[in-house]
Short mmCIF file of C-alpha atoms in Angstrom, two decimals:
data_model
loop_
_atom_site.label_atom_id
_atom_site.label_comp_id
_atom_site.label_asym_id
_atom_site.label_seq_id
_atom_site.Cartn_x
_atom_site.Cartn_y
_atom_site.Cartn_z
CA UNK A 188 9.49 79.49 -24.71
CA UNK A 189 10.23 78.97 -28.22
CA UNK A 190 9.92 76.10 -30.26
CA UNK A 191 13.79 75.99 -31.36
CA UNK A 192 16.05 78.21 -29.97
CA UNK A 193 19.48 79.60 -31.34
CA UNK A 194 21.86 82.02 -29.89
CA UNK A 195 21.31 85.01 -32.50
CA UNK A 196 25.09 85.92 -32.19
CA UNK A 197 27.10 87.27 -33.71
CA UNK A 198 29.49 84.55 -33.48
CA UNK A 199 32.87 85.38 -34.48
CA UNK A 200 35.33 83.34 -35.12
CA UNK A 201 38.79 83.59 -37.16
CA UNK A 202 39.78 81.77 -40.61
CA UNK A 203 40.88 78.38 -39.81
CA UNK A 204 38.93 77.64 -36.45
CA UNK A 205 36.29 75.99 -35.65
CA UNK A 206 33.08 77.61 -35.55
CA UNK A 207 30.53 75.89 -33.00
CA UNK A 208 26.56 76.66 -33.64
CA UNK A 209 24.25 75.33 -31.23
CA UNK A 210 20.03 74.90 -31.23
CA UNK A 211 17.96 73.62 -28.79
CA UNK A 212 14.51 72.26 -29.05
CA UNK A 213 10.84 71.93 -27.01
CA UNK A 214 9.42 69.13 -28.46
CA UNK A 215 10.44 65.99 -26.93
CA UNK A 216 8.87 63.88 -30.21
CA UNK A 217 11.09 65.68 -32.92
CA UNK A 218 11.73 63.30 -35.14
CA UNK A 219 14.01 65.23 -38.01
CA UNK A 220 16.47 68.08 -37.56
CA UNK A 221 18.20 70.40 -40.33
CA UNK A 222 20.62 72.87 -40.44
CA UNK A 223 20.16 75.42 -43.44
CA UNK A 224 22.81 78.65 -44.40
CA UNK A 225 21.06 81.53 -45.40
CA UNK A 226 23.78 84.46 -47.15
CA UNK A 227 22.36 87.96 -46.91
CA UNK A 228 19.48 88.27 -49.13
CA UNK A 229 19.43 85.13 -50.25
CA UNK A 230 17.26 82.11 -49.84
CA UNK A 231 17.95 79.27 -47.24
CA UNK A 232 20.40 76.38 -48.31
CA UNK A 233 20.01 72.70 -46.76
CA UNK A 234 23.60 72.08 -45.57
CA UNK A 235 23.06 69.13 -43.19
CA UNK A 236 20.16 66.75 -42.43
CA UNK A 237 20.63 64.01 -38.67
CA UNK A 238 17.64 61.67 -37.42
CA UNK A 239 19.75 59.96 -34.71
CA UNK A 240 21.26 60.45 -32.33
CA UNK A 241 25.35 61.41 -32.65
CA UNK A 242 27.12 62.65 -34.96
CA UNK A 243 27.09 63.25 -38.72
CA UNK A 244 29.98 64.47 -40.79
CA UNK A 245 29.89 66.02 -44.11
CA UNK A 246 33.46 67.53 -45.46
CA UNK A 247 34.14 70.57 -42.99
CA UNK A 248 30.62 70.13 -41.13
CA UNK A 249 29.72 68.23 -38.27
CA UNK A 250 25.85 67.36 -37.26
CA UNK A 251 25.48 66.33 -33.40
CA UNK A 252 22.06 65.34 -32.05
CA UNK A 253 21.31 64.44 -28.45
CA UNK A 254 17.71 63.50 -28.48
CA UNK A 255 17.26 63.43 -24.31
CA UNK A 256 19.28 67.00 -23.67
CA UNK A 257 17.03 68.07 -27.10
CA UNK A 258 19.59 69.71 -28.80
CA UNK A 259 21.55 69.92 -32.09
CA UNK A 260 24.50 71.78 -32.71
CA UNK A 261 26.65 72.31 -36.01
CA UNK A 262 30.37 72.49 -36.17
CA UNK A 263 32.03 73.94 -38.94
CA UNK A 264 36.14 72.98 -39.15
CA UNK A 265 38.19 75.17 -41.46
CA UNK A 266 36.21 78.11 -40.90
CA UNK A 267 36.46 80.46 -44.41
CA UNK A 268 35.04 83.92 -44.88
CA UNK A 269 32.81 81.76 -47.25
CA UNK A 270 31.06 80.13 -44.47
CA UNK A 271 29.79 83.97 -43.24
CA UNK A 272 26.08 83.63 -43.17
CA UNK A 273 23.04 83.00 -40.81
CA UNK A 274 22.55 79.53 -40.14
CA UNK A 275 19.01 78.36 -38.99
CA UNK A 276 18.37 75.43 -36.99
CA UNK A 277 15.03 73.74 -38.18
CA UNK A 278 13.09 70.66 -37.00
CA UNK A 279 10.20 68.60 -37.90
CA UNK A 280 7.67 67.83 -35.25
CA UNK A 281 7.27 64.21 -33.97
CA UNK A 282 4.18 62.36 -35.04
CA UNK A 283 1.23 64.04 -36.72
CA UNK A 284 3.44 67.35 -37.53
CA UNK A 285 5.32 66.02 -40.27
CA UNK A 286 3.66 68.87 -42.59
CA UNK A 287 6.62 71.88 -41.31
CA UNK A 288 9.77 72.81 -40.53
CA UNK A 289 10.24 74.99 -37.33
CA UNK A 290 12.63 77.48 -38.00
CA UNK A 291 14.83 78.76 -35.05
CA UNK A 292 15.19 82.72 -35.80
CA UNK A 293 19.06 81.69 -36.64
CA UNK A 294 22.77 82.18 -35.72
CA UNK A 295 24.98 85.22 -37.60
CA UNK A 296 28.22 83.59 -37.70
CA UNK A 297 31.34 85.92 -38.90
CA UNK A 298 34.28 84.64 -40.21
CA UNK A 299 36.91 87.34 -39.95
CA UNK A 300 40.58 86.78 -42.13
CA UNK B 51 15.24 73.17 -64.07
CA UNK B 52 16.74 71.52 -61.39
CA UNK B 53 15.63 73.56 -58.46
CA UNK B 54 12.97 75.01 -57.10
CA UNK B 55 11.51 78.12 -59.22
CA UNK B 56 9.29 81.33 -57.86
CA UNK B 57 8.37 83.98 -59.79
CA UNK B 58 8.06 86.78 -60.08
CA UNK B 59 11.26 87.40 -58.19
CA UNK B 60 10.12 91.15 -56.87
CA UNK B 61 6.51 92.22 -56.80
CA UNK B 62 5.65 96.19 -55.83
CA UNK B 63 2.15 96.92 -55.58
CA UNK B 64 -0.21 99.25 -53.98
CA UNK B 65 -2.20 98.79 -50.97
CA UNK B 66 -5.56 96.90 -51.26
CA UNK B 67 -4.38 95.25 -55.06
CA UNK B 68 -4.08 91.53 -55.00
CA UNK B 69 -1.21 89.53 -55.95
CA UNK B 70 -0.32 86.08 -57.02
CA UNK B 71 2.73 84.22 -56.52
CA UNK B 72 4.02 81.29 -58.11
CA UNK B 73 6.03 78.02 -57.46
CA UNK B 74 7.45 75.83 -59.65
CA UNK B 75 8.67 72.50 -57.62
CA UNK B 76 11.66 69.97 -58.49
CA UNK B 77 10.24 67.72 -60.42
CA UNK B 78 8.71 64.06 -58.92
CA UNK B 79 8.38 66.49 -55.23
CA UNK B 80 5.18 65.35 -53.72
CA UNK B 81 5.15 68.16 -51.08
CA UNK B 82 5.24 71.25 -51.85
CA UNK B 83 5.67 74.39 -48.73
CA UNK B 84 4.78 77.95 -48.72
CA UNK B 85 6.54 80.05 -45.60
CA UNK B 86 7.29 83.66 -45.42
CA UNK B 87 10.23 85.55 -43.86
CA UNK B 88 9.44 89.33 -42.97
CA UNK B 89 12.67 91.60 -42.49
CA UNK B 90 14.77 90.45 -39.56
CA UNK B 91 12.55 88.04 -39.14
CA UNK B 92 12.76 83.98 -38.81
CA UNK B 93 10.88 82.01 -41.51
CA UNK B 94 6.81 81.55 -40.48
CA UNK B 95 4.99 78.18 -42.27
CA UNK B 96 2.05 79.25 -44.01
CA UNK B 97 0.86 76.36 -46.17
CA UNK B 98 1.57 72.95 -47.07
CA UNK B 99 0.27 70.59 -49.83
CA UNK B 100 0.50 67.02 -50.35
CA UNK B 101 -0.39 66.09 -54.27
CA UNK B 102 -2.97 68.44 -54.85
CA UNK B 103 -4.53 68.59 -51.47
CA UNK B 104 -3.33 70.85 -48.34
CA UNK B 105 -4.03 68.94 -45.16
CA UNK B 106 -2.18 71.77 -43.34
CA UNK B 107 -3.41 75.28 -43.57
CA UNK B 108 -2.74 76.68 -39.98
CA UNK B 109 0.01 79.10 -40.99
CA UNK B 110 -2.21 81.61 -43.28
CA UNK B 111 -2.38 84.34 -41.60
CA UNK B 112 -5.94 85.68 -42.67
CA UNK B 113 -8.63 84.67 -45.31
CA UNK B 114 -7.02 87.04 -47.51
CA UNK B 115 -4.65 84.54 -48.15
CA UNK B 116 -5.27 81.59 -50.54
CA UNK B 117 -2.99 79.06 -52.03
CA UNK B 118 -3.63 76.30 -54.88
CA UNK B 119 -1.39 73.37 -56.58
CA UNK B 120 -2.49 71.93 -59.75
CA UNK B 121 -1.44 68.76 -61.86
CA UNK B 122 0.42 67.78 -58.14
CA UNK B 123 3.01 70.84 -59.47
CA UNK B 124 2.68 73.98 -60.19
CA UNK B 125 1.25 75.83 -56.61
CA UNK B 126 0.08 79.66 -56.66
CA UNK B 127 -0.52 81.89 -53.52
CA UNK B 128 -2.83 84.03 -53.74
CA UNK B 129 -3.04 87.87 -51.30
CA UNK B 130 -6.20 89.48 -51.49
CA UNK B 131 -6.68 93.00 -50.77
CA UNK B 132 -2.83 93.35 -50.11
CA UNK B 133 -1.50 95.12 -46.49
CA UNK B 134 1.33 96.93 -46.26
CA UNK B 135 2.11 94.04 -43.26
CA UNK B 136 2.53 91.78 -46.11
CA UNK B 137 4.83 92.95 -47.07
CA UNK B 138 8.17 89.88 -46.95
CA UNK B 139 9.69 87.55 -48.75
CA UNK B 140 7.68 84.50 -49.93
CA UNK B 141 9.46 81.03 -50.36
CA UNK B 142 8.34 77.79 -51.87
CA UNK B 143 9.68 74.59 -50.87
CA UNK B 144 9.51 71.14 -51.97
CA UNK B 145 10.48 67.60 -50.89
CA UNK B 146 10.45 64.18 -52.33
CA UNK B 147 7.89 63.38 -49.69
CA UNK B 148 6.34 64.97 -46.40
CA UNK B 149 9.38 64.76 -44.00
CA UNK B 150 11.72 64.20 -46.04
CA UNK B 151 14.63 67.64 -46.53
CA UNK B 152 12.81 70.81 -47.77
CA UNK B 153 14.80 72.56 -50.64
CA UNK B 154 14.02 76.48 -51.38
CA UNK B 155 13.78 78.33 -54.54
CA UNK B 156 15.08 82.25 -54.64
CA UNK B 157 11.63 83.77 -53.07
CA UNK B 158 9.58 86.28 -53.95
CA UNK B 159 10.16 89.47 -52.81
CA UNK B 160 6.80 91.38 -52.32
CA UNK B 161 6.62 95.06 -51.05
CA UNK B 162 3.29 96.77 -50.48
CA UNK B 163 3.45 100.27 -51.17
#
């Protein structure tokens, strides 16, 4: 089993819906979770940061964590071809593994007009 | 600069040469990251340093592989006797502190001819 796990789509969705991205995780002690974009040959790009459980909005996106079903999920409202990209799921280990990020191996979403 | 820098941004060499890589961090990050993202791959944690010290090594993936950080900046890896399986794309990250969100720079592309 894998550390974090993310459907690797594609998911497609149309302009103006809502685009749902989920991630789940092993280790019961993750403390920190992140949700980065990564455009096609590009670098990764910290889009949302949530340490508790619920939810966290941030203009179109919405963070939910649910520490005791160990999952995170990212919901984008508005969807724009802009928004095409992979989006990786990452956490940080619970105590003692502050030192990385575990990447999930990330969710193509396609935003079609 | 106000990100995160790497250089050079492509690096072709021949098999068996050794390379260096550099990472410039946002300035006042304490923790600096090295991880490495092969095609179609998800991102693997090589390295991380705290200051000047690296209390976490466990993602290099052979002693070929070295990495430094001076003045609590400035961090070089290092490929010895270069494979053509290292061949990827090498990214730096820093945060204010361990834990805290990791920000990327652009990478370093390095193909091994």
């Amino acid at each position: 089993q894998k550390e974090v796990e993310q459907n690797s789509g594609p998911l497609s969705v149309p302009e103006g819906a809502i685009a749902s991205l989920n991630c789940t995780y092993s280790d019961r002690g993750s403390q920190s979770f992140f949700w980065y974009r990564q455009y096609s040959g590009k670098s990764p790009e910290l889009i949302m940061s949530i340490y508790s459980n619920g939810d966290k909005e941030d203009g179109r996106f919405t963070a939910q964590l649910n520490k005791a079903s160990q999952y995170v999920s990212l919901l984008i409202r508005d969807s724009q071809p802009s928004d095409s990209a992979t989006y990786l799921c990452a956490v940080h280990r619970g105590s003692g593994g502050y030192n990385k990020l575990i990447f999930g191996a990330g969710t193509r979403l396609a935003v079609h007009p | 600069g106000a990100g995160v820098s790497q250089s050079p941004s492509n690096k072709v060499t021949e098999k068996g040469k050794d390379v260096e890589l550099r990472c410039d961090p946002i300035s006042g990050h304490t923790a600096l990251y090295w991880y490495r993202q092969s095609l179609g791959q998800g991102l693997e944690f090589l390295i991380y340093f705290q200051g000047n010290s690296a209390p976490d090594k466990s993602g290099l993936p052979s002693d070929r592989f070295s990495a430094e950080r001076t003045g609590g900046s400035v961090s070089t890896l290092t490929i010895q006797r270069t494979q053509q399986e290292d061949s990827a794309v090498y990214l730096c990250a820093s945060s204010q502190t361990r834990g805290q969100p990791q920000h990327f720079g652009d990478g370093t592309r390095l193909s091994i001819l």
